[in-house]
């Protein structure tokens, strides 16, 4: 019998993607906005409606989501990224809706696996970091994706920036949403891409706003380098892959002593890393 593709869904804080995936090939793709106020039922209704004509084309599904997955249940760590209620029975509800078995995993963990299998991290020990609505992450060490006892492994955005800064998490200062607020409040630049363009042109104020995100990321990577000593840090996400962001990470990392220096690389699968990764995690 001919192998059927996997249905892959990726629910982020801003957008939801669905795809039919065969290996590392995305055969067809749809996008809907994640209606933040709606709640999980509404998010799933929207995505299922958008792919109704794919019925029968897949035999299994994988879903990658912003938030923590443990025992098939979905919870937010940071409800400001997406207000997921605690312990939502995602696998049960979605497998019932679709009529096929469902595998669920965190979005950045899925993207880490995609980059390891088919992207910029093949054959490496790697840390994936996505700089997106939030800051997410995933670890692949010794060929194994770490998810952790409670689904927390790799959640770099939840690392505290500094003991003196109380509960300030990395994503409070380094996420796309944090930079969007800063750009908006600057009175000068409408959004992060405009801010990045000004920084590239050498505007000192723009550079210092961008560095408010970049420096804490470099510091977190330096600490993780000491903890797991990976071959590379793969950077993804809308902001992480925006022109000029990775260059700034490189230039600050270059100032570190070589033995502490993380090696940053751009994600090769772009916005499809989570879809391809979660599809590959589905049992054949
Ligand atoms: C937050 C957290 C992570 C997620 C990361 C990136 C929630 C709802 N999400 O740290 O699980 O991986 O954001 O998410 O607590 P994205 O939506 O920006 O891709």
Coordinates of C-alpha atoms and ligand atoms in Angstrom, one line a residue:
X1 CA 0.0 0.0 0.0
X2 CA 1.2 3.5 -0.8
X3 CA 2.5 5.5 2.2
X4 CA 0.2 8.3 3.1
X5 CA 1.5 11.7 4.2
X6 CA 1.2 12.9 7.8
X7 CA -1.0 15.8 8.8
X8 CA 1.1 18.3 10.7
X9 CA -0.3 21.2 12.6
X10 CA 1.7 24.0 14.3
X11 CA -0.2 26.3 16.7
X12 CA 1.9 29.4 17.6
X13 CA 1.1 32.6 19.5
X14 CA 0.3 34.4 16.2
X15 CA -0.4 31.9 13.5
X16 CA -1.5 28.3 13.0
X17 CA 0.0 26.3 10.1
X18 CA -1.2 23.0 8.8
X19 CA 0.5 20.8 6.2
X20 CA 0.6 17.4 4.6
X21 CA 4.1 16.2 5.0
X22 CA 6.0 13.3 3.5
X23 CA 9.4 13.0 5.0
X24 CA 10.9 16.4 4.7
X25 CA 8.6 17.5 1.9
X26 CA 5.7 19.8 2.6
X27 CA 3.1 18.8 -0.1
X28 CA 0.4 21.3 0.8
X29 CA 0.1 24.0 3.4
X30 CA -2.6 26.2 4.9
X31 CA -2.4 29.1 7.4
X32 CA -5.0 30.6 9.8
X33 CA -4.4 33.3 12.4
X34 CA -4.5 32.1 16.0
X35 CA -7.5 33.9 17.4
X36 CA -5.9 34.5 20.9
X37 CA -9.1 35.2 22.8
X38 CA -10.9 32.1 21.4
X39 CA -9.4 29.2 23.5
X40 CA -8.3 25.7 22.4
X41 CA -11.7 24.6 21.1
X42 CA -11.9 27.6 18.8
X43 CA -8.3 27.3 17.6
X44 CA -8.9 23.6 16.8
X45 CA -12.2 24.4 15.1
X46 CA -10.5 27.0 12.9
X47 CA -7.7 24.7 11.8
X48 CA -9.9 21.6 11.3
X49 CA -12.3 23.7 9.1
X50 CA -9.3 25.0 7.1
X51 CA -8.2 21.5 6.1
X52 CA -11.6 19.8 5.7
X53 CA -10.9 18.9 2.1
X54 CA -7.8 16.9 3.2
X55 CA -10.0 14.2 4.7
X56 CA -8.7 10.7 3.9
X57 CA -5.3 12.0 2.6
X58 CA -3.5 11.2 5.9
X59 CA -3.4 8.3 8.3
X60 CA -1.9 10.0 11.3
X61 CA -1.4 13.5 12.7
X62 CA 1.2 15.4 14.7
X63 CA 0.5 18.7 16.4
X64 CA 3.2 21.1 17.7
X65 CA 2.0 23.8 20.0
X66 CA 3.3 26.9 21.9
X67 CA 3.1 25.8 25.5
X68 CA 4.0 22.7 27.5
X69 CA 2.8 19.1 26.6
X70 CA 2.8 16.4 29.3
X71 CA 0.8 13.2 29.0
X72 CA -1.0 14.5 25.9
X73 CA -2.3 17.5 27.9
X74 CA -1.5 21.1 26.9
X75 CA -0.8 24.1 29.3
X76 CA 0.7 27.5 28.9
X77 CA 3.8 28.4 30.8
X78 CA 3.4 32.0 29.8
X79 CA -0.3 32.8 29.1
X80 CA 0.8 36.2 27.6
X81 CA 2.1 34.2 24.6
X82 CA -1.1 32.2 24.3
X83 CA -3.7 31.8 27.1
X84 CA -4.0 28.0 27.0
X85 CA -5.9 26.7 30.0
X86 CA -4.1 24.2 32.3
X87 CA -4.1 20.6 31.3
X88 CA -6.3 20.8 28.1
X89 CA -6.7 17.2 26.8
X90 CA -5.3 18.0 23.3
X91 CA -4.4 14.5 22.1
X92 CA -7.8 13.1 23.2
X93 CA -9.9 15.9 21.7
X94 CA -7.9 16.1 18.4
X95 CA -7.8 12.4 17.7
X96 CA -11.5 12.3 18.3
X97 CA -12.1 15.2 15.9
X98 CA -9.8 13.8 13.1
X99 CA -10.4 10.1 13.6
X100 CA -6.7 9.3 13.4
X101 CA -3.9 8.8 16.1
X102 CA -2.4 12.1 17.2
X103 CA 1.1 12.9 18.5
X104 CA 1.6 16.2 20.4
X105 CA 4.8 18.1 21.3
X106 CA 5.9 21.6 22.1
X107 CA 6.4 23.8 19.0
X108 CA 10.1 24.6 19.5
X109 CA 10.9 21.0 20.5
X110 CA 9.3 19.9 17.2
X111 CA 11.3 22.5 15.3
X112 CA 14.5 21.4 17.0
X113 CA 13.9 17.9 15.8
X114 CA 13.1 19.1 12.3
X115 CA 16.4 21.0 12.1
X116 CA 18.3 18.0 13.5
X117 CA 16.8 15.5 11.0
X118 CA 16.7 17.6 7.9
X119 CA 18.0 21.1 8.5
X120 CA 21.0 23.0 9.9
X121 CA 21.7 20.6 12.8
X122 CA 22.1 17.3 11.1
X123 CA 24.5 15.0 13.0
X124 CA 25.1 17.5 15.8
X125 CA 24.4 18.0 19.4
X126 CA 22.3 21.1 19.2
X127 CA 20.2 23.7 21.0
X128 CA 17.4 25.3 19.0
X129 CA 16.2 28.7 19.9
X130 CA 13.2 30.4 18.3
X131 CA 12.8 34.1 18.6
X132 CA 9.1 34.5 17.8
X133 CA 6.0 35.7 19.6
X134 CA 7.8 34.2 22.6
X135 CA 11.3 32.6 22.9
X136 CA 11.1 28.9 22.7
X137 CA 13.8 26.2 22.5
X138 CA 14.6 22.5 22.1
X139 CA 17.6 20.2 22.8
X140 CA 18.7 17.3 20.7
X141 CA 21.6 15.5 22.3
X142 CA 23.1 12.2 21.2
X143 CA 20.5 11.9 18.5
X144 CA 17.6 12.2 21.0
X145 CA 15.1 15.0 21.4
X146 CA 14.8 15.8 25.1
X147 CA 11.3 16.6 26.2
X148 CA 11.8 16.2 30.0
X149 CA 9.6 14.7 32.7
X150 CA 7.1 17.5 32.5
X151 CA 7.5 18.6 28.9
X152 CA 9.8 21.4 30.0
X153 CA 13.1 20.5 28.4
X154 CA 14.6 23.3 26.2
X155 CA 12.3 26.0 27.4
X156 CA 15.0 28.7 27.2
X157 CA 12.5 31.5 27.1
X158 CA 11.6 30.8 30.7
X159 CA 15.2 31.1 32.0
X160 CA 15.6 34.1 34.4
X161 CA 17.8 36.8 32.9
X162 CA 19.5 37.8 36.1
X163 CA 19.1 37.3 39.8
X164 CA 18.6 41.0 40.5
X165 CA 15.8 41.3 37.9
X166 CA 13.3 39.2 39.9
X167 CA 11.0 37.1 37.8
X168 CA 12.1 38.6 34.5
X169 CA 12.3 35.8 31.9
X170 CA 14.5 35.7 28.8
X171 CA 11.4 36.0 26.6
X172 CA 10.1 39.1 28.6
X173 CA 13.0 41.0 27.0
X174 CA 14.1 39.0 23.9
X175 CA 10.8 37.9 22.2
X176 CA 9.4 39.4 19.1
X177 CA 6.4 40.7 21.2
X178 CA 8.8 42.5 23.6
X179 CA 10.7 44.2 20.7
X180 CA 7.4 45.1 19.0
X181 CA 6.4 46.9 22.2
X182 CA 9.8 48.7 22.3
X183 CA 9.6 49.7 18.7
X184 CA 6.0 50.9 19.0
X185 CA 6.9 52.9 22.1
X186 CA 10.0 54.4 20.5
X187 CA 7.9 56.9 18.6
X188 CA 10.4 56.4 15.7
X189 CA 10.0 52.8 14.4
X190 CA 6.7 51.0 13.7
X191 CA 7.9 47.5 14.1
X192 CA 11.0 45.2 14.8
X193 CA 12.0 45.0 11.1
X194 CA 12.2 48.8 10.9
X195 CA 14.2 48.8 14.1
X196 CA 16.6 46.2 12.7
X197 CA 17.0 48.2 9.5
X198 CA 17.8 51.4 11.5
X199 CA 20.3 49.4 13.6
X200 CA 22.0 48.1 10.4
X201 CA 22.3 51.7 9.2
X202 CA 24.2 52.5 12.4
X203 CA 21.5 54.3 14.4
X204 CA 22.8 54.1 18.0
X205 CA 19.4 54.2 19.7
X206 CA 18.1 51.4 17.4
X207 CA 21.2 49.4 18.1
X208 CA 20.8 49.7 21.8
X209 CA 17.1 48.7 21.7
X210 CA 17.9 45.6 19.6
X211 CA 20.8 44.8 22.0
X212 CA 18.2 44.7 24.8
X213 CA 17.1 41.5 23.2
X214 CA 20.3 40.2 21.6
X215 CA 22.6 40.5 24.7
X216 CA 20.4 38.4 27.0
X217 CA 20.1 35.7 24.3
X218 CA 23.9 35.6 23.9
X219 CA 24.3 35.4 27.7
X220 CA 21.7 32.5 27.9
X221 CA 23.5 30.7 25.1
X222 CA 26.8 31.2 26.8
X223 CA 25.4 29.6 30.0
X224 CA 23.9 26.7 28.1
X225 CA 27.2 26.2 26.3
X226 CA 28.7 25.5 29.7
X227 CA 25.9 23.2 30.7
X228 CA 25.6 20.9 27.7
X229 CA 28.5 22.0 25.4
X230 CA 26.5 21.6 22.1
X231 CA 28.1 21.9 18.6
X232 CA 25.7 24.7 17.7
X233 CA 22.8 26.9 18.5
X234 CA 20.3 27.0 15.7
X235 CA 18.2 30.2 15.5
X236 CA 14.7 30.2 14.1
X237 CA 11.5 32.3 14.4
X238 CA 10.2 35.3 12.6
X239 CA 12.4 37.7 14.5
X240 CA 15.4 35.3 14.8
X241 CA 15.5 35.0 11.0
X242 CA 14.7 38.6 10.2
X243 CA 17.5 40.4 8.3
X244 CA 20.2 41.6 10.6
X245 CA 19.3 39.7 13.8
X246 CA 21.6 36.8 13.5
X247 CA 24.5 39.1 12.4
X248 CA 24.1 41.0 15.7
X249 CA 24.1 37.7 17.7
X250 CA 27.3 36.7 15.8
X251 CA 29.0 40.0 16.5
X252 CA 28.2 39.9 20.3
X253 CA 29.3 36.2 20.5
X254 CA 32.6 37.1 18.8
X255 CA 33.4 39.3 21.8
X256 CA 33.3 36.3 24.2
X257 CA 36.4 34.3 25.1
X258 CA 36.6 31.4 22.6
X259 CA 36.1 28.7 25.2
X260 CA 32.7 30.2 26.2
X261 CA 31.6 31.1 22.7
X262 CA 28.3 29.6 21.3
X263 CA 28.2 29.0 17.6
X264 CA 25.0 30.4 16.1
X265 CA 23.5 29.1 12.8
X266 CA 20.4 30.1 11.0
X267 CA 17.6 27.5 10.9
X268 CA 17.5 25.9 7.4
X269 CA 13.8 24.9 7.4
X270 CA 12.5 28.4 8.3
X271 CA 8.8 28.5 9.3
X272 CA 8.3 24.8 8.3
X273 CA 10.7 23.4 10.9
X274 CA 7.9 22.7 13.4
X275 CA 5.7 21.0 10.8
X276 CA 8.4 18.8 9.4
X277 CA 9.7 18.0 12.9
X278 CA 6.4 17.0 14.4
X279 CA 5.5 14.9 11.2
X280 CA 8.8 13.0 11.7
X281 CA 7.9 12.3 15.4
X282 CA 4.7 10.6 14.4
X283 CA 5.1 6.8 14.4
X284 CA 4.9 5.4 10.9
Ligands
LIG1 C1 6.7 30.5 25.4 C2 6.0 29.1 25.7 C3 6.8 28.0 24.9 C4 6.9 28.3 23.4 C5 7.5 29.7 23.2 C6 7.6 30.1 21.7 C7 3.6 29.3 26.2 C8 2.2 29.5 25.6 N1 4.6 29.2 25.3 O1 7.9 30.4 25.9 O2 6.1 26.8 25.1 O3 7.7 27.3 22.8 O4 6.8 30.7 23.9 O5 6.3 30.1 21.2 O6 3.8 29.2 27.4 P1 5.8 30.9 19.9 O7 4.3 30.9 19.9 O8 6.4 32.2 20.0 O9 6.4 30.1 18.8

